[in-house]
Coordinates of C-alpha atoms in Angstrom, one line a residue:
M1 CA -14.3 22.1 9.6
S2 CA -16.6 21.5 6.5
G3 CA -16.6 20.1 3.3
I4 CA -15.7 21.8 0.5
A5 CA -16.5 22.0 -3.4
G6 CA -16.4 23.6 -7.0
W7 CA -16.2 23.6 -10.6
V8 CA -13.8 26.4 -12.6
T9 CA -13.5 26.5 -16.3
F10 CA -13.1 29.0 -18.9
D11 CA -14.1 27.4 -22.2
R12 CA -17.9 27.1 -21.1
E13 CA -20.7 28.9 -19.1
L14 CA -21.3 27.4 -15.9
L15 CA -24.7 29.0 -15.6
G16 CA -26.7 25.9 -14.8
E17 CA -24.4 23.8 -13.2
L18 CA -25.2 24.4 -9.5
P19 CA -26.8 21.0 -9.4
T20 CA -23.4 19.3 -10.7
V21 CA -21.5 21.1 -7.9
R22 CA -24.3 20.7 -5.3
A23 CA -23.9 16.7 -5.7
M24 CA -20.5 17.4 -5.5
A25 CA -20.8 19.1 -1.8
D26 CA -23.7 16.6 -0.8
S27 CA -20.7 13.9 -1.1
V28 CA -19.0 15.2 1.6
R29 CA -22.0 16.6 3.8
H30 CA -20.8 14.6 6.7
R31 CA -17.8 17.0 6.9
G32 CA -20.5 19.7 7.6
P33 CA -23.9 18.8 8.9
D34 CA -24.7 22.3 10.2
G35 CA -25.7 24.2 7.2
A36 CA -24.9 24.9 3.3
G37 CA -23.9 27.5 1.1
E38 CA -23.4 27.9 -2.8
W39 CA -22.2 30.7 -5.1
E40 CA -22.5 30.7 -9.2
S41 CA -21.2 32.9 -11.9
R42 CA -20.4 32.4 -15.5
H43 CA -17.0 30.3 -15.1
A44 CA -16.9 29.4 -10.9
V45 CA -19.4 27.7 -9.5
L46 CA -18.4 26.7 -5.4
A47 CA -20.5 25.0 -2.6
H48 CA -20.1 24.3 1.3
R49 CA -20.6 22.1 4.0
R50 CA -20.5 24.0 7.4
L51 CA -19.3 22.3 10.9
A52 CA -19.9 25.3 12.9
A53 CA -16.6 25.9 15.4
V54 CA -16.4 29.6 14.8
D55 CA -19.0 32.6 14.6
R56 CA -22.1 29.5 14.8
A57 CA -24.4 32.1 14.2
G58 CA -22.9 34.3 11.4
G59 CA -20.0 32.3 9.6
R60 CA -21.5 31.1 6.9
Q61 CA -19.5 30.2 3.9
P62 CA -18.8 31.1 0.7
V63 CA -18.0 34.7 2.4
I64 CA -18.0 37.3 -0.5
A65 CA -16.5 40.6 -1.2
E66 CA -18.9 41.1 -4.0
G67 CA -17.2 42.0 -7.3
E68 CA -13.9 41.1 -6.2
A69 CA -13.6 37.5 -4.4
V70 CA -15.3 34.4 -3.1
L71 CA -13.8 32.3 -0.6
L72 CA -14.3 28.9 1.1
L73 CA -12.7 27.4 4.1
D74 CA -12.6 24.3 5.5
G75 CA -10.5 24.1 9.1
M76 CA -9.6 26.9 11.3
V77 CA -7.4 29.7 11.1
Y78 CA -6.2 30.3 14.6
N79 CA -4.6 33.6 14.4
H80 CA -8.5 35.1 12.9
R81 CA -8.3 37.6 15.9
D82 CA -5.0 39.3 15.5
L83 CA -5.2 39.5 11.4
R84 CA -8.7 41.0 12.0
R85 CA -7.6 43.8 14.3
E86 CA -4.5 44.3 11.7
L87 CA -7.0 44.4 8.7
R88 CA -9.4 46.9 10.6
G89 CA -6.4 49.0 11.1
R90 CA -5.8 48.8 7.5
G91 CA -9.4 49.6 6.4
H92 CA -11.1 46.8 6.2
E93 CA -14.4 46.1 7.7
F94 CA -16.3 43.0 8.4
R95 CA -20.0 41.8 8.8
T96 CA -19.2 38.4 10.5
G97 CA -17.3 37.1 13.2
G98 CA -15.8 34.3 11.0
D99 CA -12.3 33.2 10.4
A100 CA -13.5 32.3 6.4
E101 CA -14.0 36.1 6.1
V102 CA -10.6 37.1 7.8
A103 CA -8.6 35.0 5.4
L104 CA -10.6 36.8 2.2
R105 CA -10.0 40.1 3.5
A106 CA -6.2 38.9 3.9
Y107 CA -6.0 37.9 0.4
L108 CA -7.8 41.2 -0.7
E109 CA -5.1 43.3 1.5
W110 CA -1.7 41.0 0.5
G111 CA -2.8 38.8 -2.7
E112 CA -1.1 35.6 -3.0
D113 CA 1.2 36.3 0.0
F114 CA -1.8 35.9 2.2
A115 CA -1.1 32.4 2.9
T116 CA 1.9 33.3 5.0
R117 CA 0.0 35.3 7.1
L118 CA -2.6 32.2 8.0
E119 CA -1.9 30.1 10.8
G120 CA -3.7 26.7 11.7
M121 CA -4.9 24.0 10.0
F122 CA -7.0 24.7 6.4
A123 CA -8.2 24.0 3.2
V124 CA -8.8 27.2 1.1
A125 CA -10.6 27.6 -2.2
L126 CA -10.9 31.8 -3.4
W127 CA -12.2 32.3 -6.9
D128 CA -10.7 35.9 -7.6
V129 CA -14.0 37.8 -9.5
R130 CA -11.1 40.3 -10.9
R131 CA -8.6 38.6 -12.4
E132 CA -11.2 35.4 -13.3
R133 CA -8.5 32.9 -11.3
L134 CA -8.8 30.1 -8.6
L135 CA -6.5 29.6 -5.8
L136 CA -6.6 26.8 -3.8
V137 CA -4.3 26.7 -0.4
R138 CA -3.4 23.7 1.8
D139 CA -1.7 24.4 5.5
R140 CA 1.7 23.8 5.9
L141 CA 1.3 20.3 7.1
G142 CA -1.5 18.8 5.4
V143 CA -4.2 18.4 8.1
K144 CA -6.5 19.6 6.0
P145 CA -7.2 17.7 3.2
L146 CA -7.5 19.4 -0.6
C147 CA -7.8 17.3 -4.1
Y148 CA -8.5 18.3 -7.7
A149 CA -8.8 17.2 -11.2
R150 CA -8.2 19.0 -14.3
T151 CA -10.9 19.4 -16.9
G152 CA -9.7 20.6 -20.2
A153 CA -9.3 24.0 -19.9
G154 CA -10.6 24.2 -15.8
M155 CA -10.3 22.4 -12.7
L156 CA -12.5 20.2 -10.2
F157 CA -11.9 20.5 -6.2
G158 CA -12.9 19.1 -3.5
S159 CA -12.4 18.0 0.3
E160 CA -12.1 14.2 -0.5
P161 CA -12.0 12.2 -3.9
K162 CA -15.5 11.3 -3.4
A163 CA -16.3 15.1 -4.3
L164 CA -14.8 14.8 -7.5
L165 CA -15.7 11.5 -8.6
A166 CA -19.7 12.5 -8.0
H167 CA -19.0 15.0 -11.2
P168 CA -20.2 13.0 -14.1
S169 CA -16.8 13.7 -16.1
V170 CA -14.5 12.1 -13.2
E171 CA -14.2 8.0 -13.5
A172 CA -12.9 6.0 -10.9
V173 CA -10.1 4.5 -12.9
V174 CA -7.0 2.9 -11.1
D175 CA -3.7 2.5 -13.3
S176 CA -0.6 1.2 -12.6
D177 CA 0.5 3.9 -10.7
G178 CA -2.5 4.4 -8.8
L179 CA -2.1 0.5 -7.4
R180 CA 1.6 1.0 -6.7
E181 CA 0.8 4.1 -4.5
L182 CA -1.9 2.1 -2.7
F183 CA 0.5 -0.3 -1.8
A184 CA 3.8 1.4 -1.5
H185 CA 3.2 2.5 2.1
G186 CA 5.2 5.9 1.2
R187 CA 2.5 8.4 -0.1
K188 CA 4.3 10.8 -2.8
P189 CA 3.4 14.4 -2.0
G190 CA 0.2 15.8 -4.6
T191 CA -0.7 12.0 -5.8
A192 CA -3.7 10.2 -5.3
V193 CA -4.5 6.5 -6.0
F194 CA -7.7 7.2 -8.7
R195 CA -6.0 8.3 -12.1
G196 CA -6.5 12.0 -12.6
L197 CA -6.9 12.9 -9.3
H198 CA -4.1 14.9 -7.6
E199 CA -3.6 16.5 -4.0
V200 CA -2.7 20.2 -3.4
R201 CA 0.6 19.6 -1.7
P202 CA 1.3 20.7 1.8
G203 CA 2.5 24.2 2.1
H204 CA 1.5 25.0 -1.4
L205 CA -0.4 27.3 -3.2
M206 CA -2.3 26.5 -6.8
L207 CA -3.3 29.1 -9.4
V208 CA -5.6 28.6 -12.2
D209 CA -6.4 31.0 -15.1
R210 CA -6.9 30.8 -18.5
S211 CA -3.3 30.7 -19.5
G212 CA -3.1 27.3 -17.0
T213 CA -1.9 25.8 -14.0
T214 CA 1.2 26.9 -11.6
Q215 CA 1.7 25.9 -8.5
R216 CA 4.3 27.5 -5.6
R217 CA 5.7 26.5 -2.4
Y218 CA 5.3 29.3 0.1
W219 CA 6.2 27.3 3.2
A220 CA 9.2 24.4 3.8
L221 CA 11.2 23.2 6.7
T222 CA 14.5 24.4 6.6
A223 CA 17.8 23.8 8.4
Q224 CA 19.1 25.8 10.7
P225 CA 22.1 25.3 13.5
H226 CA 20.7 24.7 16.6
E227 CA 22.2 26.9 19.4
D228 CA 20.4 26.6 22.1
D229 CA 21.7 24.2 25.3
L230 CA 19.6 21.5 26.4
A231 CA 17.6 23.6 29.7
T232 CA 16.7 26.3 26.9
T233 CA 15.6 24.0 24.4
V234 CA 13.0 22.5 26.8
A235 CA 12.1 25.5 28.2
R236 CA 11.3 26.6 24.8
V237 CA 9.5 23.5 23.6
R238 CA 7.5 24.2 26.8
R239 CA 6.5 27.7 25.7
L240 CA 5.8 26.7 21.8
L241 CA 3.6 23.7 22.5
T242 CA 1.4 25.4 25.6
E243 CA 1.0 28.2 23.0
A244 CA 0.2 25.6 20.6
V245 CA -2.3 24.4 22.5
D246 CA -3.8 27.1 23.8
S247 CA -4.7 28.3 20.2
H248 CA -6.2 25.0 19.2
L249 CA -9.0 25.3 22.2
A250 CA -10.3 28.4 20.1
G251 CA -13.8 28.7 18.9
D252 CA -17.2 28.8 20.2
V253 CA -17.5 24.6 20.8
P254 CA -15.9 22.9 23.7
V255 CA -12.7 21.5 22.8
D256 CA -12.0 18.0 24.4
A257 CA -8.7 15.6 24.6
M258 CA -8.2 12.0 23.3
L259 CA -6.1 10.4 26.0
S260 CA -4.5 7.1 25.6
G261 CA -2.3 7.8 28.5
G262 CA 0.9 8.0 26.3
I263 CA 3.2 10.8 26.7
D264 CA 1.8 12.7 23.7
S265 CA -2.1 13.0 24.7
S266 CA -1.1 13.2 28.1
A267 CA 1.0 16.2 27.6
L268 CA -1.7 17.9 25.4
T269 CA -4.1 16.7 28.0
A270 CA -2.3 18.6 30.9
L271 CA -1.5 21.5 29.2
A272 CA -4.9 22.0 28.0
A273 CA -6.6 21.7 31.1
R274 CA -4.7 24.0 32.8
S275 CA -5.3 26.6 29.8
P276 CA -6.7 30.0 30.7
R277 CA -8.3 29.9 27.3
R278 CA -10.9 27.5 28.7
G279 CA -11.8 30.5 31.1
G280 CA -12.5 28.2 34.6
A281 CA -15.1 26.0 32.5
E282 CA -16.0 22.7 33.6
P283 CA -13.3 20.1 34.0
L284 CA -11.4 19.2 30.4
R285 CA -13.3 15.6 29.1
T286 CA -11.2 13.2 27.8
Y287 CA -11.9 10.2 25.8
S288 CA -9.8 7.0 25.1
V289 CA -10.7 3.9 23.4
N290 CA -10.5 0.6 24.7
F291 CA -11.4 -3.4 24.0
V292 CA -13.6 -5.7 26.1
G293 CA -11.1 -8.0 27.8
Y294 CA -7.7 -6.4 26.7
T295 CA -6.4 -4.8 29.7
S296 CA -6.9 -8.2 31.6
S297 CA -5.5 -10.5 29.3
F298 CA -3.2 -8.1 27.3
E299 CA 0.2 -9.5 25.5
P300 CA 3.1 -7.3 24.9
H301 CA 5.1 -7.2 22.2
P302 CA 9.0 -6.1 22.2
S303 CA 9.0 -3.1 19.8
M304 CA 5.2 -1.9 19.4
R305 CA 3.4 -2.4 22.6
A306 CA 4.3 -2.9 25.9
T307 CA 1.8 -2.1 28.3
P308 CA -2.3 -1.6 27.5
D309 CA -3.3 2.2 27.8
A310 CA -6.2 1.8 29.9
P311 CA -4.7 2.4 33.6
Y312 CA -2.1 5.1 32.4
A313 CA -5.1 7.0 30.5
Q314 CA -7.0 6.8 34.4
L315 CA -3.7 7.5 35.8
V316 CA -3.4 11.2 33.9
A317 CA -7.2 11.6 34.5
D318 CA -6.7 11.3 38.0
H319 CA -3.6 13.2 38.3
V320 CA -5.1 16.7 36.3
G321 CA -8.7 16.1 37.3
T322 CA -9.9 15.5 33.7
R323 CA -13.9 14.3 33.5
H324 CA -12.8 10.5 31.8
T325 CA -14.8 8.3 29.6
E326 CA -13.5 4.8 28.2
V327 CA -15.1 3.9 24.9
L328 CA -15.4 0.3 25.4
L329 CA -15.5 -1.9 21.8
D330 CA -16.3 -5.7 21.6
T331 CA -15.5 -8.0 19.2
P332 CA -18.9 -8.4 17.3
A333 CA -18.5 -4.6 16.9
L334 CA -15.1 -4.8 15.5
A335 CA -15.5 -7.5 12.9
D336 CA -18.9 -5.7 11.5
P337 CA -18.7 -6.0 7.6
A338 CA -20.8 -2.7 7.6
L339 CA -18.2 -0.6 9.8
H340 CA -15.4 -1.9 7.8
R341 CA -17.3 -0.3 4.8
A342 CA -18.0 2.7 6.6
A343 CA -14.0 2.9 7.6
M344 CA -12.9 2.3 4.1
R345 CA -15.9 5.2 2.2
S346 CA -14.3 7.5 4.7
Q347 CA -11.0 7.3 3.2
D348 CA -12.1 6.7 -0.3
V349 CA -9.2 3.5 -0.5
P350 CA -8.9 0.1 0.8
S351 CA -6.6 -0.1 4.2
P352 CA -5.1 -2.8 5.7
L353 CA -5.2 -1.7 9.1
G354 CA -9.0 -3.4 9.8
D355 CA -10.0 -3.0 13.8
M356 CA -7.6 -0.3 13.8
D357 CA -9.6 1.7 11.4
V358 CA -13.0 0.4 13.2
S359 CA -12.2 1.1 16.1
L360 CA -11.0 4.8 15.5
L361 CA -14.4 5.6 13.3
S362 CA -16.2 3.8 16.1
F363 CA -14.4 6.3 18.9
F364 CA -15.4 9.4 16.7
R365 CA -19.0 8.3 16.6
S366 CA -19.2 7.5 20.0
L367 CA -18.2 11.5 20.8
R368 CA -20.8 12.4 18.0
E369 CA -23.4 10.8 19.8
R370 CA -22.5 12.5 23.4
G371 CA -22.5 15.7 21.2
R372 CA -19.0 16.4 21.3
T373 CA -17.3 18.1 18.3
A374 CA -14.1 19.1 18.7
V375 CA -11.1 17.1 20.1
L376 CA -7.3 17.5 20.8
S377 CA -5.4 14.7 19.2
G378 CA -1.3 13.9 19.5
E379 CA -1.0 13.3 15.8
T380 CA 2.7 14.1 14.5
A381 CA 3.9 14.1 17.9
D382 CA 6.1 11.0 16.9
E383 CA 7.4 12.4 13.9
V384 CA 8.2 15.6 15.5
F385 CA 10.2 14.1 18.5
N386 CA 11.7 10.9 16.9
G387 CA 9.2 9.1 19.0
Y388 CA 9.1 5.7 16.1
F389 CA 11.5 3.1 16.8
W390 CA 12.5 3.1 13.5
A391 CA 13.6 6.3 13.7
Y392 CA 16.9 5.7 16.0
D393 CA 17.2 1.9 15.2
P394 CA 20.2 1.5 12.9
S395 CA 18.8 -1.6 11.1
H396 CA 16.0 0.7 9.6
S397 CA 16.7 3.7 10.2
N398 CA 20.3 3.7 8.6
S399 CA 18.6 0.9 5.7
S400 CA 18.2 2.2 1.8
T401 CA 14.9 2.7 1.9
F402 CA 12.1 4.7 4.3
P403 CA 12.8 3.1 7.7
W404 CA 9.1 2.2 8.4
V405 CA 9.2 0.2 5.0
S406 CA 12.2 -1.5 6.4
F407 CA 10.8 -2.5 9.7
E408 CA 7.8 -3.7 7.3
R409 CA 9.9 -5.8 5.3
G410 CA 11.7 -7.5 8.2
H411 CA 8.6 -9.6 8.5
D412 CA 6.8 -12.4 6.4
A413 CA 3.6 -11.0 6.6
A414 CA 4.3 -7.8 5.4
A415 CA 7.3 -8.9 3.4
G416 CA 6.3 -7.6 -0.4
G417 CA 4.6 -4.2 1.7
L418 CA 1.9 -4.2 4.1
G419 CA -1.2 -5.8 3.2
C420 CA -0.2 -7.2 -0.3
S421 CA 0.9 -10.8 0.6
F422 CA -2.5 -12.0 -1.8
I423 CA -1.9 -9.7 -4.6
D424 CA -1.1 -11.8 -7.5
R425 CA 2.8 -12.6 -7.5
T426 CA 3.3 -12.0 -11.1
L427 CA 1.1 -8.4 -11.1
R428 CA 3.4 -7.7 -8.0
K429 CA 6.4 -8.3 -10.0
E430 CA 5.4 -6.2 -12.8
L431 CA 4.2 -3.4 -10.9
D432 CA 6.9 -3.5 -8.7
F433 CA 5.7 -2.4 -5.6
L434 CA 9.1 -2.1 -3.6
G435 CA 10.8 -0.6 -6.5
Y436 CA 8.1 2.3 -6.7
A437 CA 8.6 3.0 -2.8
D438 CA 12.7 3.1 -2.8
E439 CA 12.7 5.1 -6.1
H440 CA 10.1 7.5 -4.1
Y441 CA 12.6 7.4 -1.1
R442 CA 15.5 8.3 -3.2
E443 CA 13.7 11.3 -4.7
A444 CA 12.2 12.5 -1.1
L445 CA 15.9 12.3 0.0
R446 CA 17.4 14.6 -2.3
E447 CA 14.8 17.2 -0.9
V448 CA 16.1 17.2 2.4
P449 CA 17.9 20.6 3.7
H450 CA 21.0 20.2 5.8
V451 CA 23.3 22.4 7.7
D452 CA 27.4 22.7 6.6
G453 CA 29.1 21.0 8.4
E454 CA 26.7 18.2 10.1
S455 CA 28.6 14.8 10.8
A456 CA 27.0 11.7 9.0
A457 CA 25.1 10.9 12.2
Q458 CA 23.8 13.9 12.4
R459 CA 23.0 14.2 8.6
R460 CA 20.9 11.2 9.1
A461 CA 18.9 11.9 11.8
R462 CA 18.0 15.1 9.9
E463 CA 17.0 12.9 6.7
V464 CA 14.8 10.6 9.1
T465 CA 12.9 13.2 10.7
Y466 CA 12.4 14.8 7.1
L467 CA 11.1 11.8 5.7
A468 CA 8.5 11.0 8.3
L469 CA 7.6 14.7 8.6
T470 CA 6.8 14.7 4.9
R471 CA 6.3 11.1 3.7
W472 CA 4.8 9.2 6.7
A473 CA 3.0 12.3 8.9
P474 CA 0.6 12.7 6.0
T475 CA -1.0 9.4 5.6
H476 CA -1.9 9.4 9.4
L477 CA -3.0 12.7 9.0
D478 CA -5.0 12.3 6.0
R479 CA -6.6 9.0 8.1
A480 CA -7.2 11.0 11.1
D481 CA -9.1 13.9 9.6
R482 CA -11.0 11.4 7.2
M483 CA -12.2 8.9 10.3
S484 CA -13.0 12.2 12.8
M485 CA -15.0 14.3 9.9
A486 CA -16.8 11.1 8.7
S487 CA -18.3 11.6 12.0
A488 CA -18.4 15.5 12.1
V489 CA -15.8 15.7 14.7
Q490 CA -13.4 18.1 14.4
L491 CA -9.7 16.4 15.2
R492 CA -7.2 19.4 16.1
A493 CA -3.3 18.5 16.3
P494 CA -1.6 20.9 18.5
F495 CA 1.8 19.3 17.5
C496 CA 1.4 20.0 14.0
D497 CA 1.9 23.9 14.7
H498 CA 4.4 25.0 12.5
R499 CA 6.2 27.2 14.6
L500 CA 7.0 23.8 17.0
V501 CA 7.6 21.7 14.3
E502 CA 10.1 24.3 12.3
Y503 CA 12.0 24.5 16.0
V504 CA 12.4 20.7 16.9
Y505 CA 12.9 19.9 13.2
N506 CA 16.3 21.6 14.1
V507 CA 17.1 20.2 17.7
P508 CA 19.6 17.7 17.5
A509 CA 18.6 14.0 17.7
A510 CA 20.9 13.5 20.9
M511 CA 18.7 16.3 22.8
K512 CA 15.5 14.5 21.7
R513 CA 16.6 11.3 22.9
V514 CA 18.5 11.9 26.2
D515 CA 20.0 8.9 27.7
G516 CA 18.1 6.3 25.0
Q517 CA 14.9 7.6 26.2
E518 CA 12.5 8.2 23.2
K519 CA 10.9 11.5 23.0
S520 CA 13.4 12.7 26.1
L521 CA 12.8 15.9 25.4
L522 CA 9.2 16.4 25.1
R523 CA 8.9 14.4 28.8
S524 CA 11.2 17.3 30.0
A525 CA 9.3 20.1 29.0
V526 CA 5.9 18.7 30.6
A527 CA 7.8 16.7 33.6
D528 CA 6.1 18.8 36.2
L529 CA 2.4 18.0 35.1
L530 CA 2.3 14.1 34.6
P531 CA 2.6 11.3 36.8
E532 CA 6.3 10.0 36.8
A533 CA 4.8 6.4 35.6
V534 CA 3.4 8.4 32.7
L535 CA 6.6 10.3 31.9
N536 CA 8.9 6.8 31.9
R537 CA 5.8 4.9 29.7
R538 CA 7.7 3.2 27.0
K539 CA 5.8 4.2 23.9
S540 CA 3.0 2.1 22.6
A541 CA 1.7 2.5 19.0
Y542 CA -2.3 2.8 18.5
P543 CA -4.1 -0.3 20.1
T544 CA -5.5 -3.0 18.1
T545 CA -7.3 -6.3 19.1
Q546 CA -5.9 -9.2 20.4
D547 CA -8.9 -11.2 20.9
A548 CA -8.5 -14.2 18.4
A549 CA -12.5 -14.6 17.7
Y550 CA -11.9 -11.0 15.7
G551 CA -8.9 -12.9 13.7
E552 CA -11.3 -15.7 13.1
R553 CA -14.3 -13.5 11.7
V554 CA -11.4 -12.0 9.5
R555 CA -10.6 -15.5 8.5
A556 CA -14.1 -16.8 7.9
R557 CA -15.1 -13.7 5.5
F558 CA -11.7 -13.8 3.8
L559 CA -11.9 -17.6 3.2
E560 CA -15.8 -17.1 1.8
L561 CA -14.6 -14.6 -0.3
V562 CA -11.8 -15.9 -2.1
A563 CA -13.6 -19.0 -2.8
D564 CA -15.9 -16.8 -5.0
D565 CA -14.5 -16.9 -8.8
S566 CA -16.9 -14.0 -9.7
A567 CA -15.9 -11.8 -6.7
P568 CA -14.4 -8.6 -8.2
V569 CA -11.1 -8.7 -6.5
A570 CA -10.5 -12.4 -7.8
P571 CA -8.1 -11.3 -10.5
L572 CA -6.0 -9.9 -8.5
L573 CA -5.5 -12.6 -6.1
D574 CA -2.5 -15.1 -5.5
T575 CA -4.6 -17.6 -5.3
E576 CA -2.0 -20.4 -4.6
A577 CA -1.1 -18.3 -1.1
A578 CA -4.5 -17.9 -0.3
A579 CA -4.9 -21.8 -0.4
V580 CA -2.1 -21.8 2.3
S581 CA -3.7 -19.2 4.4
A582 CA -7.1 -21.5 4.0
G583 CA -5.1 -24.8 5.9
G584 CA -3.9 -22.3 8.6
R585 CA -5.0 -20.7 11.9
A586 CA -6.1 -17.5 12.7
P587 CA -3.7 -14.9 13.8
S588 CA -3.7 -13.9 17.5
G589 CA -2.2 -12.1 20.0
A590 CA 0.1 -8.7 19.9
F591 CA 1.5 -8.6 16.4
A592 CA -1.6 -10.3 14.5
W593 CA -2.3 -7.0 13.0
V594 CA 0.3 -7.4 10.9
E595 CA -0.4 -11.1 9.9
R596 CA -4.0 -10.2 9.4
A597 CA -3.3 -7.0 7.5
S598 CA -3.5 -9.3 3.7
M599 CA -6.9 -10.7 4.6
E600 CA -7.9 -7.1 5.7
M601 CA -6.7 -5.9 2.6
V602 CA -8.5 -8.4 0.2
L603 CA -11.6 -7.8 1.7
Q604 CA -11.2 -4.2 1.2
L605 CA -10.4 -4.3 -1.9
N606 CA -13.3 -6.1 -2.4
T607 CA -15.6 -3.8 -1.3
W608 CA -13.8 -0.6 -3.0
L609 CA -14.3 -2.3 -6.2
E610 CA -17.9 -3.2 -5.6
E611 CA -19.1 0.2 -4.2
Y612 CA -16.9 2.5 -5.9
G613 CA -17.5 0.9 -9.3
V614 CA -13.6 1.4 -9.8
T615 CA -12.3 0.3 -13.5
M616 CA -8.4 -1.2 -13.0
R617 CA -6.5 -0.1 -16.1
L618 CA -3.2 -1.8 -15.6

């Protein structure tokens, strides 16, 4: 896990530009506080900031094959031991025990096809010294971020947008498409909010040389007939998930688990606790987040959250035998403007999620303060196993837009898009946030692979799963990576194992939801490992505070901001809508986070415009 940055160009020499690239890498030092490494040549300068997880003593980067290639790696290659044995058999020698050197040697052996050999979560930047070309590679699901900006006859790249914005030639400019991307809630692969910045798409490899830039896909979801019966399917899922968890426990640091008491985190916890890779170590450590007074005054919501987490997390911890810790947050901490600014900076863009972002950031900070640096997470389980209610609710799953966007539009507080109720109506109409999302939806549908002979229902179920994996999951994976790495904590997501994803993608929806129970396939796969109450617990969304005092604090900050005509965000606001809000009460209760979202977004927008010096060119 690391921060990487670099500059490649062919129309000038870069000798002497190391301080510039060093500043780019220093902007993502939070991703790698354990060490630094740099390399420069006439046409390429590379820099690395390391968070040590594999070969802690000797795994420094960049890794270099003199006269041949130089490589930077963010993330982990989980099959590096197997690849090392194979490459040694082919005559390669190794100086370190790290996975980055394995990736480098894999390139020297197999060329561009080396990407297909790597298993794990990774962003790779490689400078081929012989051919004078840059390769940028991103893992199959896009767990690790990697962005870039073209600069004349070359390219800048970095782990996060802030690395590129640290370069003197890159300005923090947001145009109409950038603002649409910010509010549409359905990210287009490869896009970014800042003008001129892009992301390497998941499962893709980019080549940059004197002739220009090319991009090719080395992995994609494919549609295959599913011929296993239910019992065989359950057994196969158990085996694949067990193997994924085992691989994600690799490394030279202890790996803990996030435990909410939901089926996803509980399954990972149970499998991790019994994994032979842990070698009879101390009990697995598990962690959950909770709010002061939340469990005792909990208010259920019919579709988002029926039960609080704490009792179920403790039930799993007791059943499995983990050493469990609850990270307890109070309202003053959740409402702290400094934490909200930090949450925004970690993502480089404003977010309407408010206390959800702050609580997640606080959670990872708490882990780091305890000396814990690696943790398993259930990210993407809902996308893989159709856990979201909108994936099977016909009113949303059969809509003419993304199912999650359909859900948002059914609520007044988010009808124009989550978080944009207070954005100027004329601007919203001109930029057409809704139309932007709908057009993206139609584009995404054209990508979906199908199997001949599928029924209309089967075809639609496959489409919803594909959309969730390629358009919904990236937003949450990016948020999880950025929040965790802001605290130098490695988040590992076994449900993103590509073999598991490939297999379950082709399992019919009816097998994933037997007798109407969401994620019944996953539940069956771990039925012998967990308490009955957890196996039958309904899905609950990520927790958000229900304390009315938090809403009052948000509302007070919001009203103070909208009263300031000189605030950077003022030209973007719908002052009439803001005035109506001023006369109301602060939202509270189970659905308050949606009602707060627009206020949270305005506050974050203002901070973003100030701190990043954003120029709007609409």
